[in-house]
PDB file of N, CA and C in Angstrom:
ATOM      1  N   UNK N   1     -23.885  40.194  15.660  1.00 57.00           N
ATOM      2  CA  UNK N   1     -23.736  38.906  16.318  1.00 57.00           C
ATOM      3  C   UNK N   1     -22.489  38.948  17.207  1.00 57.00           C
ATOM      4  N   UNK N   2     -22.798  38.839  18.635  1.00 68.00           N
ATOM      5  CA  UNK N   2     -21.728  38.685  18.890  1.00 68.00           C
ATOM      6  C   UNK N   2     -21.285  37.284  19.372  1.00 68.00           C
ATOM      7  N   UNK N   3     -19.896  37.867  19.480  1.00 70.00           N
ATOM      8  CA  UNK N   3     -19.135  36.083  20.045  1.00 70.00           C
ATOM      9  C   UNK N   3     -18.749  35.717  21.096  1.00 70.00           C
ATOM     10  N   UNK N   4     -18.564  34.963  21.362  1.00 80.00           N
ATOM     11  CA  UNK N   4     -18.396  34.398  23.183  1.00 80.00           C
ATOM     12  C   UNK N   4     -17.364  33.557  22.925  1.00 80.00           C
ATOM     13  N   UNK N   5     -16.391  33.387  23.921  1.00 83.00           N
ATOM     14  CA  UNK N   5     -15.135  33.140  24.180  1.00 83.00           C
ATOM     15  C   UNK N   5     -15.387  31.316  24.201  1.00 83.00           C
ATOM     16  N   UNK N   6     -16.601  30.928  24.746  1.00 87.00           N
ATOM     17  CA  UNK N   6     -16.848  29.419  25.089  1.00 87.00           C
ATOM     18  C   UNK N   6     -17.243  29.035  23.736  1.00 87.00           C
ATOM     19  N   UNK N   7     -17.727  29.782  22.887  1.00 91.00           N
ATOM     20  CA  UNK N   7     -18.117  29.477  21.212  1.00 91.00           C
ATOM     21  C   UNK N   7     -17.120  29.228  20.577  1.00 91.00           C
ATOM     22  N   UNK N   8     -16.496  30.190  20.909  1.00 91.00           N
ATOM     23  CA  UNK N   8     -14.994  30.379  19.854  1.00 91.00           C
ATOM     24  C   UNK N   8     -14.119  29.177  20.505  1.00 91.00           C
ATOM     25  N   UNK N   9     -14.287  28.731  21.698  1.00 93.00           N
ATOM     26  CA  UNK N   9     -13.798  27.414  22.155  1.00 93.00           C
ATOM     27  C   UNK N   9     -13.949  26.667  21.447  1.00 93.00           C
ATOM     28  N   UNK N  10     -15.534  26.084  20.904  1.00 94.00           N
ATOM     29  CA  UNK N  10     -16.236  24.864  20.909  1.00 94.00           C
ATOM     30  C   UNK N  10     -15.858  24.813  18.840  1.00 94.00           C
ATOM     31  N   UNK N  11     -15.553  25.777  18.665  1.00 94.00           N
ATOM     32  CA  UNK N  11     -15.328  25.608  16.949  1.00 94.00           C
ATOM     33  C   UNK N  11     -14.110  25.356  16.940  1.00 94.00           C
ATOM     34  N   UNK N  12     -12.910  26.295  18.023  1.00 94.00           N
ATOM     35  CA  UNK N  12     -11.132  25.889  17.541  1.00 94.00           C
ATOM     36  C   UNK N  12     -11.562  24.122  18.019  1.00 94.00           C
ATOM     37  N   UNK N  13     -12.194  23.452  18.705  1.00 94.00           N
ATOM     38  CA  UNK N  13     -11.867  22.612  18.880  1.00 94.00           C
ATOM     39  C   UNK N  13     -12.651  21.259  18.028  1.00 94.00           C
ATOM     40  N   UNK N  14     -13.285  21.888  17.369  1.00 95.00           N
ATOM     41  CA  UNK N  14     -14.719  21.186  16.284  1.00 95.00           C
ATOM     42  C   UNK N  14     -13.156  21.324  14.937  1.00 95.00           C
ATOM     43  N   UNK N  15     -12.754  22.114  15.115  1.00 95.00           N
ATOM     44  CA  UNK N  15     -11.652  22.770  13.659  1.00 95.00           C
ATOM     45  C   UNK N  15     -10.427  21.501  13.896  1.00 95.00           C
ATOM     46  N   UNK N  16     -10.130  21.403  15.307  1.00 95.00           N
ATOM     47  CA  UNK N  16      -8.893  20.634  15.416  1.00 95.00           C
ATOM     48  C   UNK N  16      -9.364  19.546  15.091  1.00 95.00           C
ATOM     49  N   UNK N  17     -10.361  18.617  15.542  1.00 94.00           N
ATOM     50  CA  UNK N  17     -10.848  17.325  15.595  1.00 94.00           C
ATOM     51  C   UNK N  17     -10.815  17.105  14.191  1.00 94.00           C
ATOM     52  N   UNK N  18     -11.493  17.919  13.312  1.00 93.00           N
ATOM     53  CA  UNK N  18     -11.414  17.571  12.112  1.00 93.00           C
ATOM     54  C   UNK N  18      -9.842  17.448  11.282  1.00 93.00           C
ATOM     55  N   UNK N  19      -9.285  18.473  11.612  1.00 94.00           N
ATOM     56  CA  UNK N  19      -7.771  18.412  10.925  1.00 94.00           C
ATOM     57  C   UNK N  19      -7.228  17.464  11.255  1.00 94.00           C
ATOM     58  N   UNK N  20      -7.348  16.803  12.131  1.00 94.00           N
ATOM     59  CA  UNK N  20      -6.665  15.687  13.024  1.00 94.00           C
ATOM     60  C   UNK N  20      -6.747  14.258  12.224  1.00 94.00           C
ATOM     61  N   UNK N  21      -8.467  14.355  12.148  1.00 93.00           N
ATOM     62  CA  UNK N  21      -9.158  13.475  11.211  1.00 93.00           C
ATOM     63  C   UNK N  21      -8.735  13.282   9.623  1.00 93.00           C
ATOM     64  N   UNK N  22      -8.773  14.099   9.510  1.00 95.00           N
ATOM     65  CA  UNK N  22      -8.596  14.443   7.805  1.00 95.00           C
ATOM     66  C   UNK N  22      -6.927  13.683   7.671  1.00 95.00           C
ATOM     67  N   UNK N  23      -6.029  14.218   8.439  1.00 94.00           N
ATOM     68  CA  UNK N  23      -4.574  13.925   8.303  1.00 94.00           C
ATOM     69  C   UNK N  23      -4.832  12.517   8.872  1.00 94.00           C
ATOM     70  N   UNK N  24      -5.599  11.666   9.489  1.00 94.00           N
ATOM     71  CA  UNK N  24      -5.313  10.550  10.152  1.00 94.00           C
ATOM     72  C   UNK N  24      -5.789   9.740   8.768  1.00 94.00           C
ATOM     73  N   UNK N  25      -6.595  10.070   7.639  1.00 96.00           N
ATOM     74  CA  UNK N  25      -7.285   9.274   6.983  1.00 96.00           C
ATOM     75  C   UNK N  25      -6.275   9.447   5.660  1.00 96.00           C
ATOM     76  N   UNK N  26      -5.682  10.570   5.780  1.00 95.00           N
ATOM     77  CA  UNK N  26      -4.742  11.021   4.222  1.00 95.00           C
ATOM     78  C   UNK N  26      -3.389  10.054   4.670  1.00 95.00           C
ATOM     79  N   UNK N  27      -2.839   9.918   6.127  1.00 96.00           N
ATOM     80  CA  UNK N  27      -1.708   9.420   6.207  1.00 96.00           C
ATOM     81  C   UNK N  27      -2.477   7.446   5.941  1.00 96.00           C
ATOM     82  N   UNK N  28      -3.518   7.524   6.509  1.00 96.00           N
ATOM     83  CA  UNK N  28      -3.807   6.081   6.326  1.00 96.00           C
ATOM     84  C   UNK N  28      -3.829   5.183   4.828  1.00 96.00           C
ATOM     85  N   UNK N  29      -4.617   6.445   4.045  1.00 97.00           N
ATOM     86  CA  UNK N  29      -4.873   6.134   2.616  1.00 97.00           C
ATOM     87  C   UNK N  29      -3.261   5.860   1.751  1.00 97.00           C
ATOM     88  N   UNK N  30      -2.463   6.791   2.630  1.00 97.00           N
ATOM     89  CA  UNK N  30      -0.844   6.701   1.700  1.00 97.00           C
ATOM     90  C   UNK N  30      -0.362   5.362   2.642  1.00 97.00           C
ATOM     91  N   UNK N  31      -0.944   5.388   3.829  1.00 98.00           N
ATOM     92  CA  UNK N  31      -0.223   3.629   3.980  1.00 98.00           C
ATOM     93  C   UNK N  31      -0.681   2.310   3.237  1.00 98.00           C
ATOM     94  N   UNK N  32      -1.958   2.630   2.967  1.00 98.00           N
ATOM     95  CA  UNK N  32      -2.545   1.575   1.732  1.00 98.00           C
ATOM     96  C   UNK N  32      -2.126   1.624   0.609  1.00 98.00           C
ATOM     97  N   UNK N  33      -1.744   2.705   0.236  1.00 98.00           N
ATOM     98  CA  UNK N  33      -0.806   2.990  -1.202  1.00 98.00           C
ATOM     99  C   UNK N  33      -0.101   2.531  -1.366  1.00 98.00           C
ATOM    100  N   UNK N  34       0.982   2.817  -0.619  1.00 98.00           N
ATOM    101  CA  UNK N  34       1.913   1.848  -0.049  1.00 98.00           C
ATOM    102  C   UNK N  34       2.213   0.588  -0.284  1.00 98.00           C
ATOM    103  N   UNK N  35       1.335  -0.101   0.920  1.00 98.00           N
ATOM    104  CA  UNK N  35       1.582  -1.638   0.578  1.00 98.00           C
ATOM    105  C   UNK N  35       0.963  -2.026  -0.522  1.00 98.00           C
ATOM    106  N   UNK N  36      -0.011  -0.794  -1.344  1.00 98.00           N
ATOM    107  CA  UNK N  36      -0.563  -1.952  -2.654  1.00 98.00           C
ATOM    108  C   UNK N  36       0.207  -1.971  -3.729  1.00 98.00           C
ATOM    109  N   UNK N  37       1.416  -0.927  -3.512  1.00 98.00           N
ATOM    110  CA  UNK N  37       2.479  -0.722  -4.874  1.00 98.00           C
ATOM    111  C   UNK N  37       3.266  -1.741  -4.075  1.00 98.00           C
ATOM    112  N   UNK N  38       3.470  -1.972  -2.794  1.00 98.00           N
ATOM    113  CA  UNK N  38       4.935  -2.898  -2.780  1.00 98.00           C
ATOM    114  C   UNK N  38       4.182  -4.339  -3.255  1.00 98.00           C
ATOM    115  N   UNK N  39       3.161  -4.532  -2.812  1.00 98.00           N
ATOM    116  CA  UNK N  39       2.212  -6.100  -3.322  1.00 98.00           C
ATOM    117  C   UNK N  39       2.109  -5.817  -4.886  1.00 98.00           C
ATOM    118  N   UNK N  40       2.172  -5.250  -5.834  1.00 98.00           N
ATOM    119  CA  UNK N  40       2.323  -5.375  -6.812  1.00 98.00           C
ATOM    120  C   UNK N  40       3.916  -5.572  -7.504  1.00 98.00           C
ATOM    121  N   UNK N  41       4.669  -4.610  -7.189  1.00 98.00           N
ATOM    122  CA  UNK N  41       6.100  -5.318  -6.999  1.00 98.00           C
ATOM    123  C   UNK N  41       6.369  -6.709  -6.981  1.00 98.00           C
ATOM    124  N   UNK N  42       6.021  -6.608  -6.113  1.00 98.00           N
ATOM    125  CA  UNK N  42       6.418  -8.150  -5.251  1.00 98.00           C
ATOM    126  C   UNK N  42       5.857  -9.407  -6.575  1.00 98.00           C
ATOM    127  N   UNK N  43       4.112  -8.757  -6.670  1.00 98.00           N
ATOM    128  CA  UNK N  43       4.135  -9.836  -7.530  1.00 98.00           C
ATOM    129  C   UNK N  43       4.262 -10.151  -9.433  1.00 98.00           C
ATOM    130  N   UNK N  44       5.210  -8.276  -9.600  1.00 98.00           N
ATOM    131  CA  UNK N  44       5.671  -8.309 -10.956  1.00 98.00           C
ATOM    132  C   UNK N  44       6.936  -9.482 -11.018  1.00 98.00           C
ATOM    133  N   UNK N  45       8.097  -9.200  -9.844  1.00 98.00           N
ATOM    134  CA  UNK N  45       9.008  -9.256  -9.426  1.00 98.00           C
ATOM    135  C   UNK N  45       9.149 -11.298  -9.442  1.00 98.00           C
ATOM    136  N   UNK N  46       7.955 -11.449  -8.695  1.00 98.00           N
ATOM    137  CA  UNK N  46       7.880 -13.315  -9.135  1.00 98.00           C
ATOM    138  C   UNK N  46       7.426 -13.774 -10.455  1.00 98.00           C
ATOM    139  N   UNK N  47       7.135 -12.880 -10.905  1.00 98.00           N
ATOM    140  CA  UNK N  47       6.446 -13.231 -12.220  1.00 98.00           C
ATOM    141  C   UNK N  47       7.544 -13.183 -12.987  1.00 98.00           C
ATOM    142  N   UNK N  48       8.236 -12.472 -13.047  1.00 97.00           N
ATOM    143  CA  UNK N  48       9.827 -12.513 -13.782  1.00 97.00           C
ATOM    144  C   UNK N  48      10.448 -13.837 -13.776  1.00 97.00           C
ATOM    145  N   UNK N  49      10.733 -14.004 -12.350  1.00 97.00           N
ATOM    146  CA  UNK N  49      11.556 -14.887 -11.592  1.00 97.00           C
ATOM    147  C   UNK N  49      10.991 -16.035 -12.554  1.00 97.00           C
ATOM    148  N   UNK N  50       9.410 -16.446 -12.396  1.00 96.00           N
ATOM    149  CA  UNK N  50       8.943 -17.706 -13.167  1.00 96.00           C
ATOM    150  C   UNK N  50       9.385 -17.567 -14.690  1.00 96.00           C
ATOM    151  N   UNK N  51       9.470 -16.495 -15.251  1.00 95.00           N
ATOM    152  CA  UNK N  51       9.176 -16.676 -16.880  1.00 95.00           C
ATOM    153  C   UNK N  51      10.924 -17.160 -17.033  1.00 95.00           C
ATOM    154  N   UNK N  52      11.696 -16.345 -16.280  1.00 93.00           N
ATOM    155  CA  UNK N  52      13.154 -16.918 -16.105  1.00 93.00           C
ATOM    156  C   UNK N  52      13.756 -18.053 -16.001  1.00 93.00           C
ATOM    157  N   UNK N  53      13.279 -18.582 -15.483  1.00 92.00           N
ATOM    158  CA  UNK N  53      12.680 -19.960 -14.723  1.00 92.00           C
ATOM    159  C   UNK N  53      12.704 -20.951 -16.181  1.00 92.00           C
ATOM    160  N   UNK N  54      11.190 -20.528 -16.739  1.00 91.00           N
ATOM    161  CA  UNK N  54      10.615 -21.126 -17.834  1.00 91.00           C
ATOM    162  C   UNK N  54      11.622 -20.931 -19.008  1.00 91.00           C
ATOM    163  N   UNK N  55      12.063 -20.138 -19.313  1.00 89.00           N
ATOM    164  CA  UNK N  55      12.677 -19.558 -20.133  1.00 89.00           C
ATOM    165  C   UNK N  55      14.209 -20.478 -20.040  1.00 89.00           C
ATOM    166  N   UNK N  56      14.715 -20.635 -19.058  1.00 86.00           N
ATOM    167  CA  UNK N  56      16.069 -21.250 -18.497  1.00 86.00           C
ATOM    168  C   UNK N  56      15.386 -22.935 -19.021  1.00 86.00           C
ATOM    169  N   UNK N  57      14.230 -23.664 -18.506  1.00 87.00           N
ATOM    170  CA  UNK N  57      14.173 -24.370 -18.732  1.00 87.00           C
ATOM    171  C   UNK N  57      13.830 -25.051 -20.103  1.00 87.00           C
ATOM    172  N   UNK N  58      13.042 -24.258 -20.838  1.00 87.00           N
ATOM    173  CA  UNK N  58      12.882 -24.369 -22.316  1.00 87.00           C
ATOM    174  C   UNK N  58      14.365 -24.441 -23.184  1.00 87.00           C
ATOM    175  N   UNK N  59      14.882 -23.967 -22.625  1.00 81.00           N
ATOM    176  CA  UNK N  59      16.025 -23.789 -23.664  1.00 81.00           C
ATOM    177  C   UNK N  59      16.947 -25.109 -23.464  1.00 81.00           C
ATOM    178  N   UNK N  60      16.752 -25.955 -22.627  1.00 74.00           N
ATOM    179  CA  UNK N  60      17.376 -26.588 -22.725  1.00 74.00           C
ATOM    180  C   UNK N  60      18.581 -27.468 -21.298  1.00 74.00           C
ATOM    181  N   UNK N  61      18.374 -26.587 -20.080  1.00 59.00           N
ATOM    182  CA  UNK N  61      18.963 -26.233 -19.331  1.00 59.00           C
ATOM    183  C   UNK N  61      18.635 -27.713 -18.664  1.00 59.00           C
ATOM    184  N   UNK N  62      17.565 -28.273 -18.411  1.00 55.00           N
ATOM    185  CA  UNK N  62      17.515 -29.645 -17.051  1.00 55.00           C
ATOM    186  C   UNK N  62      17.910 -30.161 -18.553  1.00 55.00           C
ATOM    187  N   UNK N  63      18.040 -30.795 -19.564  1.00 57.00           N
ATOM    188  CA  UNK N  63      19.146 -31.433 -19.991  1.00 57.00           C
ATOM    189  C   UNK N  63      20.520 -31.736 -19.728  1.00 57.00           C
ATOM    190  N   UNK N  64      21.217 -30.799 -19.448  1.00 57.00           N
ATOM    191  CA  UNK N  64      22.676 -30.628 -18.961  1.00 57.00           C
ATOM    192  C   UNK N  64      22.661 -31.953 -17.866  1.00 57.00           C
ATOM    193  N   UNK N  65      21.582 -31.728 -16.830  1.00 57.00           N
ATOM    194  CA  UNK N  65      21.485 -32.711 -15.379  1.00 57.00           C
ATOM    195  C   UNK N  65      21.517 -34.155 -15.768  1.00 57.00           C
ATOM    196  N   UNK N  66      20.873 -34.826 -16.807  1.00 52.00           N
ATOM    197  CA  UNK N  66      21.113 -35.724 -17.163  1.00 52.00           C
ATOM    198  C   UNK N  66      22.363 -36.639 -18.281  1.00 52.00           C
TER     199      UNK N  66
END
């Protein structure tokens, strides 16, 4: 079999498209990663804040105000 220079074109460039692809979808997937760990953060992070909150107020704390 032989090979031709316009073949061997049409695959380096079938080869790039794909690598291109592949890295456009791996960097995309780690940007969704991303924001779904900082959106979970975010909403461990208020969830604290409330029980703190609750916790401050159970004990006794809007008493003091009056």
């Amino acid at each position: 079999m032989r090979h031709h220079p316009a073949t061997d074109q049409v695959k380096a460039d079938i080869l790039s498209i794909f690598k291109t692809y592949t890295e456009s979808e791996r960097e995309a997937r780690q940007k969704q990663e991303a924001e779904r760990l900082r959106r979970a953060r975010q909403t461990i992070e208020e969830r604290r804040e409330q029980q703190q909150l609750q916790e401050q107020l159970s004990n006794g704390w809007d008493l003091e105000l009056h």
